[in-house]
Coordinates of C-alpha atoms (C1' of nucleotides) in Angstrom, one line a residue:
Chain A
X1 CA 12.4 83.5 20.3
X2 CA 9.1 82.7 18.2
X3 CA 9.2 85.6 16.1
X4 CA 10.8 84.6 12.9
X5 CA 8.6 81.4 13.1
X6 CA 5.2 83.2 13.8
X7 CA 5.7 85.9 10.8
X8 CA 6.7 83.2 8.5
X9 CA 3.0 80.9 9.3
X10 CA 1.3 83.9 9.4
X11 CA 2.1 84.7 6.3
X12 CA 0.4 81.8 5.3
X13 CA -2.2 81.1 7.5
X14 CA -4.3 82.7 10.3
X15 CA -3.5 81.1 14.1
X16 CA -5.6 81.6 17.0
X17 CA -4.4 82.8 20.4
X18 CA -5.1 79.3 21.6
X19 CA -3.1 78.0 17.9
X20 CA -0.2 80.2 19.1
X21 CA -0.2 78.7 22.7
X22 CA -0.3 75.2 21.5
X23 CA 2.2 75.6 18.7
X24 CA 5.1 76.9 20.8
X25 CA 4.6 74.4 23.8
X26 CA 5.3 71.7 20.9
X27 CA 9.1 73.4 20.4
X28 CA 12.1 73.2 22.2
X29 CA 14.8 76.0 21.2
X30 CA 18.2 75.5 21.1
X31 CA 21.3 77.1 20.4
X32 CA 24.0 76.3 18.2
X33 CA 27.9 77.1 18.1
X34 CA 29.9 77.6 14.5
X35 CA 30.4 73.9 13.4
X36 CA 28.3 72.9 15.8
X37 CA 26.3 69.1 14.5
X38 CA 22.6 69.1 15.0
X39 CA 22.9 66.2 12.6
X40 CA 25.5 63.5 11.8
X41 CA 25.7 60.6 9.4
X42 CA 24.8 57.4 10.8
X43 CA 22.4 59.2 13.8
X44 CA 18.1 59.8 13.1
X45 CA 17.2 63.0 12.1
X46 CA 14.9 63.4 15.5
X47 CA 13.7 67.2 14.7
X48 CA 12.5 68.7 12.3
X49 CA 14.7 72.6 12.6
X50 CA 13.3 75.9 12.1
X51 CA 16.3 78.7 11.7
X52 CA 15.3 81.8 14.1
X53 CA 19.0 82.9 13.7
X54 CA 22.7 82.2 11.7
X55 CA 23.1 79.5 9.3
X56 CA 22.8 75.8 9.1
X57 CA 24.4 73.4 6.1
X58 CA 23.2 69.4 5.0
X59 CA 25.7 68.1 3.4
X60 CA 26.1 64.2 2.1
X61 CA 29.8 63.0 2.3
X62 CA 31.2 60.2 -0.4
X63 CA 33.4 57.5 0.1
X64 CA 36.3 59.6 -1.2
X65 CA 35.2 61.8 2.2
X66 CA 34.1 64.8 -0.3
X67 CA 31.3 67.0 0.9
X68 CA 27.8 67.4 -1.4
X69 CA 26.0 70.3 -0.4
X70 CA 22.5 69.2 -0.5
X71 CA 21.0 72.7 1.2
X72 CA 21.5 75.7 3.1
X73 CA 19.2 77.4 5.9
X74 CA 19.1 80.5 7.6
X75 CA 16.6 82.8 9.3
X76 CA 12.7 81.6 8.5
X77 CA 14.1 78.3 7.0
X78 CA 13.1 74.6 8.0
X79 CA 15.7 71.8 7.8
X80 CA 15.4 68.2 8.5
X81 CA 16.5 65.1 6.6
X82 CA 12.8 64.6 5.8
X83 CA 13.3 60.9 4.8
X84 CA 15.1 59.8 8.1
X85 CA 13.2 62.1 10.0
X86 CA 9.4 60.3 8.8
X87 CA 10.7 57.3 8.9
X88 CA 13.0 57.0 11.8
X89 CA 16.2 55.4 9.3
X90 CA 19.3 56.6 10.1
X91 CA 20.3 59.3 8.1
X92 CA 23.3 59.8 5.4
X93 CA 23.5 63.4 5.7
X94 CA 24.9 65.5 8.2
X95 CA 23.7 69.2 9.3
X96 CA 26.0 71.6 11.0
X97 CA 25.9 75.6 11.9
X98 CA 27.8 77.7 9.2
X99 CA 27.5 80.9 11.9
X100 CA 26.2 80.5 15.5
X101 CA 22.7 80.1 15.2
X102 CA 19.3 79.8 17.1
X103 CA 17.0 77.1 16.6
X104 CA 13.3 75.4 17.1
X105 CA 13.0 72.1 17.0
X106 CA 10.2 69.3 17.0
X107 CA 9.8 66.0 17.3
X108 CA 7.9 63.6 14.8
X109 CA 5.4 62.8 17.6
X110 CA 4.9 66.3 18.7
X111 CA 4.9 67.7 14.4
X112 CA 1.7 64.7 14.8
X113 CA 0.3 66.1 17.7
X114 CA 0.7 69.8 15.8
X115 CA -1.2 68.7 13.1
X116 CA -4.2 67.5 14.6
X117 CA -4.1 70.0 17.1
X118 CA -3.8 72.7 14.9
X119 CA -5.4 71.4 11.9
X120 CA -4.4 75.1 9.3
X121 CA -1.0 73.5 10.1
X122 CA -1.6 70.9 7.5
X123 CA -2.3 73.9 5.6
X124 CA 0.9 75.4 6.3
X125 CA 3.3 72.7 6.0
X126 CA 1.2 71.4 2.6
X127 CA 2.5 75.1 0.5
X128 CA 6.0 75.1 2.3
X129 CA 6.5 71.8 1.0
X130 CA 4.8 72.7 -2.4
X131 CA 7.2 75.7 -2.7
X132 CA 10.2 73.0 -1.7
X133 CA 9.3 70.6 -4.4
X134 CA 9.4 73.5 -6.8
X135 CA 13.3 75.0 -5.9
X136 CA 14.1 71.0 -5.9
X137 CA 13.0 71.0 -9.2
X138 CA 14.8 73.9 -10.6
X139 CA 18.1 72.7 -8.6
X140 CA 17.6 69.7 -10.4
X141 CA 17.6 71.1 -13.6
X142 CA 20.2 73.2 -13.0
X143 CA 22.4 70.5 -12.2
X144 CA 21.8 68.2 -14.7
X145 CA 21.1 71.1 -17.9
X146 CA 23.7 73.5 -17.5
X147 CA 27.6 73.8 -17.8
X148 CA 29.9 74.8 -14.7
X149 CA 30.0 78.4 -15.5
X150 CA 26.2 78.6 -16.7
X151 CA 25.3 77.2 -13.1
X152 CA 27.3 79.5 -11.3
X153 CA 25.8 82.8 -13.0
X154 CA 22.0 81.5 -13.0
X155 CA 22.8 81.1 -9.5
X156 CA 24.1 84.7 -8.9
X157 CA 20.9 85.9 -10.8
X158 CA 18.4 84.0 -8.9
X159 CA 20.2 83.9 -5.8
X160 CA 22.6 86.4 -5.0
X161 CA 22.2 86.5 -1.2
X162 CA 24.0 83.2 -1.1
X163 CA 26.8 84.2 -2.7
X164 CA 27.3 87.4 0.1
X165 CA 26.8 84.8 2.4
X166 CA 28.0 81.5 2.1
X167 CA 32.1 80.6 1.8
X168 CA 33.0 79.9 -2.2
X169 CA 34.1 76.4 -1.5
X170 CA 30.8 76.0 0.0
X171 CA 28.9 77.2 -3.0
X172 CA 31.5 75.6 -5.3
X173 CA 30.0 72.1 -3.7
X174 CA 26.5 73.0 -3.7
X175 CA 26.9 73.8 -7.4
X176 CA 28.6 69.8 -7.8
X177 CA 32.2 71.9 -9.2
X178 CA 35.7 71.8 -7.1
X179 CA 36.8 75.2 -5.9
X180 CA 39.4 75.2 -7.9
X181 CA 37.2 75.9 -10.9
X182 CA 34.6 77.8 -9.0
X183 CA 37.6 80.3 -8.4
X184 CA 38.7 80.2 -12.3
X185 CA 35.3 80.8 -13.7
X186 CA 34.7 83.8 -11.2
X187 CA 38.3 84.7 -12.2
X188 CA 37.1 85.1 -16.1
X189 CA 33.9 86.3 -15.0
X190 CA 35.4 89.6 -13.7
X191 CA 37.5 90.1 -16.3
X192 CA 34.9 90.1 -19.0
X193 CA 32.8 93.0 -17.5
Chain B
X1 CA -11.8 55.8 -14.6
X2 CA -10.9 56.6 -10.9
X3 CA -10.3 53.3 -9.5
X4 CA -6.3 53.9 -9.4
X5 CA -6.8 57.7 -8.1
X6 CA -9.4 56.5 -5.3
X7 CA -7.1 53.6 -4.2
X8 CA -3.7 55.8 -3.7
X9 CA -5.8 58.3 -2.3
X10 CA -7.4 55.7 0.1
X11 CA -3.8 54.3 1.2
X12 CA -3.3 57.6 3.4
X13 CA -6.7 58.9 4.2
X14 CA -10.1 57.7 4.3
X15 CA -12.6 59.7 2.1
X16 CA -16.5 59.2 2.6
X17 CA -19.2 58.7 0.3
X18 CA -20.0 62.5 -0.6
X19 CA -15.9 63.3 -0.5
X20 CA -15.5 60.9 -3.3
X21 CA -18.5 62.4 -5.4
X22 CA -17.1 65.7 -4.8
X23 CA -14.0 64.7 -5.4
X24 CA -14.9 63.0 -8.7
X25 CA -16.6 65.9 -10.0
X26 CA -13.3 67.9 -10.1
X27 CA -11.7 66.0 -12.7
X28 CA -11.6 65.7 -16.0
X29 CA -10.5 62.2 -17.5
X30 CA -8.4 62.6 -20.5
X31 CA -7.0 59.9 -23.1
X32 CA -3.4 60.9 -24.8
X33 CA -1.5 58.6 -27.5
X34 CA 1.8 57.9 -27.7
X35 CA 4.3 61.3 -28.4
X36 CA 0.9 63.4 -27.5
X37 CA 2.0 66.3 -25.2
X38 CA 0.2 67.5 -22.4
X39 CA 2.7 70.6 -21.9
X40 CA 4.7 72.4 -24.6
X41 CA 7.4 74.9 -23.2
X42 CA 6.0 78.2 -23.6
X43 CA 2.4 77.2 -22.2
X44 CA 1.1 77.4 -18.7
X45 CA 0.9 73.9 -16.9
X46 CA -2.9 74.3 -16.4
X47 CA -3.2 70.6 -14.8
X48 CA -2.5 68.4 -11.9
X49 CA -2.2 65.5 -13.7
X50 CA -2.9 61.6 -12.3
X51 CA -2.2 59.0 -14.4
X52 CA -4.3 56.0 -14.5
X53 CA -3.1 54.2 -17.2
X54 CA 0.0 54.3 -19.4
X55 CA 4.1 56.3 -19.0
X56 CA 4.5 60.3 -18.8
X57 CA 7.9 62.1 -19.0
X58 CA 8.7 65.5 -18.1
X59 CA 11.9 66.7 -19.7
X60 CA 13.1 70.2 -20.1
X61 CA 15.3 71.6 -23.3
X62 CA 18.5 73.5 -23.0
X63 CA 19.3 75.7 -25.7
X64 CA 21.7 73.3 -27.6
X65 CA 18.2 71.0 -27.8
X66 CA 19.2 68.6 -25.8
X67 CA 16.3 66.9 -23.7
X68 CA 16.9 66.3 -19.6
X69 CA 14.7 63.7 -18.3
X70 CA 13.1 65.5 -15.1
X71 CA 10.3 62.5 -14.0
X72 CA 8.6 59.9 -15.6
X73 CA 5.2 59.1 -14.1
X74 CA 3.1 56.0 -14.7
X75 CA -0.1 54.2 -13.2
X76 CA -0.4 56.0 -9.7
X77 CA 1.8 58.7 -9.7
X78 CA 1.3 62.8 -10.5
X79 CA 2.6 65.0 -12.7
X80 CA 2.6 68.7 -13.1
X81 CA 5.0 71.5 -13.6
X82 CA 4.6 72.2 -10.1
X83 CA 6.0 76.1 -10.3
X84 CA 3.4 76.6 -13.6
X85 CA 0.9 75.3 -12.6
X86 CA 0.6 77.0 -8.9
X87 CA 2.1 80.5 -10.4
X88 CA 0.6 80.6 -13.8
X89 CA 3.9 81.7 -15.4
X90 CA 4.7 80.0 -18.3
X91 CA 6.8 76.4 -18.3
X92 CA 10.3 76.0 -19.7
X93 CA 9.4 71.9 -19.3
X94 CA 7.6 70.0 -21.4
X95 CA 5.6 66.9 -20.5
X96 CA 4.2 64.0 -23.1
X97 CA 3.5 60.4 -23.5
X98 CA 5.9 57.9 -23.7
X99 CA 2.7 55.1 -24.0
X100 CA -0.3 56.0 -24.4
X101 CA -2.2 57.1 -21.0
X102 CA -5.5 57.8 -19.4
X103 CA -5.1 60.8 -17.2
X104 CA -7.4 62.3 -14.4
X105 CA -6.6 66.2 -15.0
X106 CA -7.4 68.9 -12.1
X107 CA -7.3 72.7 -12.7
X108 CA -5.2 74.8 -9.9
X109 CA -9.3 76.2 -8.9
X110 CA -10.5 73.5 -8.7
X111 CA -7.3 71.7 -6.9
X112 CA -8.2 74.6 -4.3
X113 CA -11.7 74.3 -3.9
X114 CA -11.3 70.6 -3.7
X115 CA -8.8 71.3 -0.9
X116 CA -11.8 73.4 1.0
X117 CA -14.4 70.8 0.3
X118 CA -12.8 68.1 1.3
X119 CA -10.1 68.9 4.0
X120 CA -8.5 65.2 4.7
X121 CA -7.3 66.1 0.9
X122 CA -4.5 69.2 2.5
X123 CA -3.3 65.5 4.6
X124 CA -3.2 63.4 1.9
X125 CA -1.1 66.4 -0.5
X126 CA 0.8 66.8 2.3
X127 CA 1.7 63.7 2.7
X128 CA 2.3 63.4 -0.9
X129 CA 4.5 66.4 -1.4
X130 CA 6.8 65.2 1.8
X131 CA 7.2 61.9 -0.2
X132 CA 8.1 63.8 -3.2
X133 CA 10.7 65.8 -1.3
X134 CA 12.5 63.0 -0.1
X135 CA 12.5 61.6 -3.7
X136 CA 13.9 64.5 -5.1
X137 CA 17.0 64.4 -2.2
X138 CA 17.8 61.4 -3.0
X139 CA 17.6 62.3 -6.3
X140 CA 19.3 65.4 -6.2
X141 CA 22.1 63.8 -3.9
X142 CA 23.0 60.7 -6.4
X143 CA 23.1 63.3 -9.5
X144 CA 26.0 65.3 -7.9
X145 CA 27.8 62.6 -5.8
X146 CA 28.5 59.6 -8.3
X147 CA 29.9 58.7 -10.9
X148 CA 28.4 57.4 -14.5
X149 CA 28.7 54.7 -13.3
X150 CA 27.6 54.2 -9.3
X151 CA 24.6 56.4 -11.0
X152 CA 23.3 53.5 -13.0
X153 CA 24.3 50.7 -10.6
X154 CA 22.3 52.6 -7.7
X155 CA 19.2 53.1 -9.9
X156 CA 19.1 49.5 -11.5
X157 CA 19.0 48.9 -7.0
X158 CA 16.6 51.3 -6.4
X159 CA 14.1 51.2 -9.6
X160 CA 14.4 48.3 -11.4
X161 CA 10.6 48.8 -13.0
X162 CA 12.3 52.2 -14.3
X163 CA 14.8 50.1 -16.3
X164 CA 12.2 47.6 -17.7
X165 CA 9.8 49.9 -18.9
X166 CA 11.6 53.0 -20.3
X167 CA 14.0 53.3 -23.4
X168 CA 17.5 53.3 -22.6
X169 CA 18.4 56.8 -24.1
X170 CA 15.9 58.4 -21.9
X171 CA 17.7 56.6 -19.0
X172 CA 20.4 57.9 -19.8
X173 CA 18.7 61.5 -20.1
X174 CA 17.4 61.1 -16.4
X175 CA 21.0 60.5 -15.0
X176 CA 22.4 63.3 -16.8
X177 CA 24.8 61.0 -19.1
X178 CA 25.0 59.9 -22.8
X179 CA 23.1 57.3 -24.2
X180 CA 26.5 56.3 -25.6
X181 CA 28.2 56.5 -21.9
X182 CA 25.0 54.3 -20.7
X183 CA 25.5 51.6 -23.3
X184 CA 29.1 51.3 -22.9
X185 CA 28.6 51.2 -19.0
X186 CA 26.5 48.2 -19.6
X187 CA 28.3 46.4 -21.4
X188 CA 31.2 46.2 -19.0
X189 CA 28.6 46.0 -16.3
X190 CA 27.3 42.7 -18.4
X191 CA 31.0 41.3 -18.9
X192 CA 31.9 41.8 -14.9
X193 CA 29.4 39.4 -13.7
Chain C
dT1 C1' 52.7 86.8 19.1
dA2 C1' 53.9 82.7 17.0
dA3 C1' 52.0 79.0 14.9
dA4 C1' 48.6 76.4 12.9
dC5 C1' 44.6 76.4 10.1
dG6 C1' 41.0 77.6 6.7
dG7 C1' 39.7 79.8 2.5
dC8 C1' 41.2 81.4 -2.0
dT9 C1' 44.2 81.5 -6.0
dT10 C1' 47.2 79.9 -9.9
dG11 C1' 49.7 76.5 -12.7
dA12 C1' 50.6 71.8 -14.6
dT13 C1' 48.8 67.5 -15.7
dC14 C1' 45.3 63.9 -16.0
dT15 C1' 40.8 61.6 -17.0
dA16 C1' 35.9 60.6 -17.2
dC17 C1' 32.8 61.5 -20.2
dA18 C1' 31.1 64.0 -24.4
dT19 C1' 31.1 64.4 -29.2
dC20 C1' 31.3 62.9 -33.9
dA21 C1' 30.7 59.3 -37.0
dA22 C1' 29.3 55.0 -39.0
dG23 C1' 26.9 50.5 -38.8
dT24 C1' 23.0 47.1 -37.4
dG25 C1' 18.6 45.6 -36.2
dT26 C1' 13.7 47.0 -35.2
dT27 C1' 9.7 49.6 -35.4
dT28 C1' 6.7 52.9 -37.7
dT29 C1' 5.0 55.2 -41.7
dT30 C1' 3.4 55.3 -46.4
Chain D
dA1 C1' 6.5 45.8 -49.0
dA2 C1' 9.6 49.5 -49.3
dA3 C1' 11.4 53.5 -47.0
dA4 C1' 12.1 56.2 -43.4
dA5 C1' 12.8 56.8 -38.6
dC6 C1' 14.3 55.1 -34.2
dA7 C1' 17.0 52.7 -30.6
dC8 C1' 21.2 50.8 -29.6
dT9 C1' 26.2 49.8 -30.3
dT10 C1' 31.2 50.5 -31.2
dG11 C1' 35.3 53.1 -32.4
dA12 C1' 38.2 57.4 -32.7
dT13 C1' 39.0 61.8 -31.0
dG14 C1' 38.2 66.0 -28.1
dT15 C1' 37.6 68.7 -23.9
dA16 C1' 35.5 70.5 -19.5
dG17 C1' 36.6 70.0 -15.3
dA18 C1' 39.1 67.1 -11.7
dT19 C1' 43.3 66.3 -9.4
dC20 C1' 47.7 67.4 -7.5
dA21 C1' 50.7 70.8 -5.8
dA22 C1' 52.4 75.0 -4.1
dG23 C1' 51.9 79.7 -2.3
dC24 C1' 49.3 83.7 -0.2
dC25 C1' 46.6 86.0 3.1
dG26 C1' 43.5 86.5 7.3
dT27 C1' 41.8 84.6 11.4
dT28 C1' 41.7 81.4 15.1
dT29 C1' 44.2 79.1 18.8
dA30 C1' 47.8 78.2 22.1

DNA sequence: TAAACGGCTTGATCTACATCAAGTGTTTTT
DNA sequence: AAAAACACTTGATGTAGATCAAGCCGTTTA
């Protein structure tokens, strides 16, 4: 149940036995159905999620009802709404299983308690969110640079897995295009090569 | 010099007497004027920036030369191409002065030895980089759910300052629109009310 | 096993915003 | 103090991508 979680922080940092004891007692694992909520709009984002198994969405949905992709996350991925889950607002997003999926979750108090009790774990969670401000950053710049075509193929060359695994209209809405043109541009895409 | 750095440091930890000499002795302060960069595209972001004094922008080029506004950073805020500056590959961004600025400048070894020395800093970065996270969301989440319009109406709401201190066609830059769309927005803004 | 639904495609039409262009006031440079 | 460069505006025109609509599988669901 721990194993996708313990290879990813060890991969950062070295835990103790005692680390290890005291790190899972914080989590509580739970499993998810297909389109199964962990999150929904208007609710606070109470745990912060790690992805053992399958594969979660957080999306943002518009007055017009239309779905935002903000991110996906599968297996050695975290997911939270960060902001409602620090600051105990409710949250605008909602987060939902794309597959079945197995999860561990914490609480704010106990991610506190993990902290102090485990002090590399400030460590830890200081480089993950490092390396989240940085694929922000390019997502941003993505987004706001680059034509509807030109995002879709930088995202097949820097991201390819997604495509394999993720549904097109799903992509088509992390990427801020309708399917509709996500399926045109693959459409000329194929027939130029 | 590090009055502005000690304080925003001091709002989420508490430093003593020796962390701030240490601390002090890992920067170097550094005056820019107006249009000076810091960054060109093409170098390595060798800095952690802090800006004591004075209005940075970071802004990345696309190949038809138009600029995208990424941040702007003033009194109390940092600035870095995060990816550079951790992975030593060179930028594609480049950051410079839109007023002249005193910066507090931190090279990545040092920015790890000062980590080592002086552990409450891991807390106080993490704690930084979560709020940047959630900033970025947000950020992300307005770019690709609103229109021209709801764009500018929810960042005159939510960053006023931003509108008073920085020129309107790099506003218009940072919410991925015109400068012509912005001023014409505006002024129907200004006749509605 | 029939029916309902979800994901993808294709065509016709529409529109928000970009682009191009020209003019005005203001700041910077020489 | 003149000239150049910059920031903003306004108008005319163009277009990438949205929207609306219909049809085609493949897969749940009853």
């Amino acid at each position: 149940m721990f194993d996708v979680l313990l290879a990813h922080i060890q991969e950062k940092v070295t835990l103790s036995a005692t680390d290890v004891a005291v790190l899972k007692s914080f989590f509580i694992p739970k499993k998810l159905r297909k389109r199964q909520y962990v999150l929904q709009e208007g609710d606070v984002c109470k745990y912060l999620l790690f992805v053992e198994k399958g594969l979660l969405r957080m999306y943002h949905v518009d007055e017009k009802g239309t779905e935002h992709m903000i991110q996906f996350a599968w297996e050695g991925w975290w997911m939270a709404d960060t902001y409602s889950f620090l600051s105990g607002d409710v949250s605008e997003y909602n987060i939902d299983a794309i597959e079945d999926a197995e999860l561990l979750m914490i609480t704010l108090d106990n991610f506190e308690a993990l902290l102090l009790q485990v002090p590399v774990m400030e460590r830890y969670f200081r480089i993950l969110f490092q390396n989240n401000i940085i694929s922000k950053e390019k997502r941003l710049v993505n987004t706001i640079s680059y034509s509807a075509e030109e995002k879709y193929t930088r995202l097949a060359a820097t991201n390819p897995q997604l495509l394999q695994r993720i549904p097109q209209n799903l992509i088509a809405s992390y990427l801020g295009i309708t399917p509709e043109t996500l399926s045109r541009i693959r459409k000329k895409l194929m027939k130029s090569k």
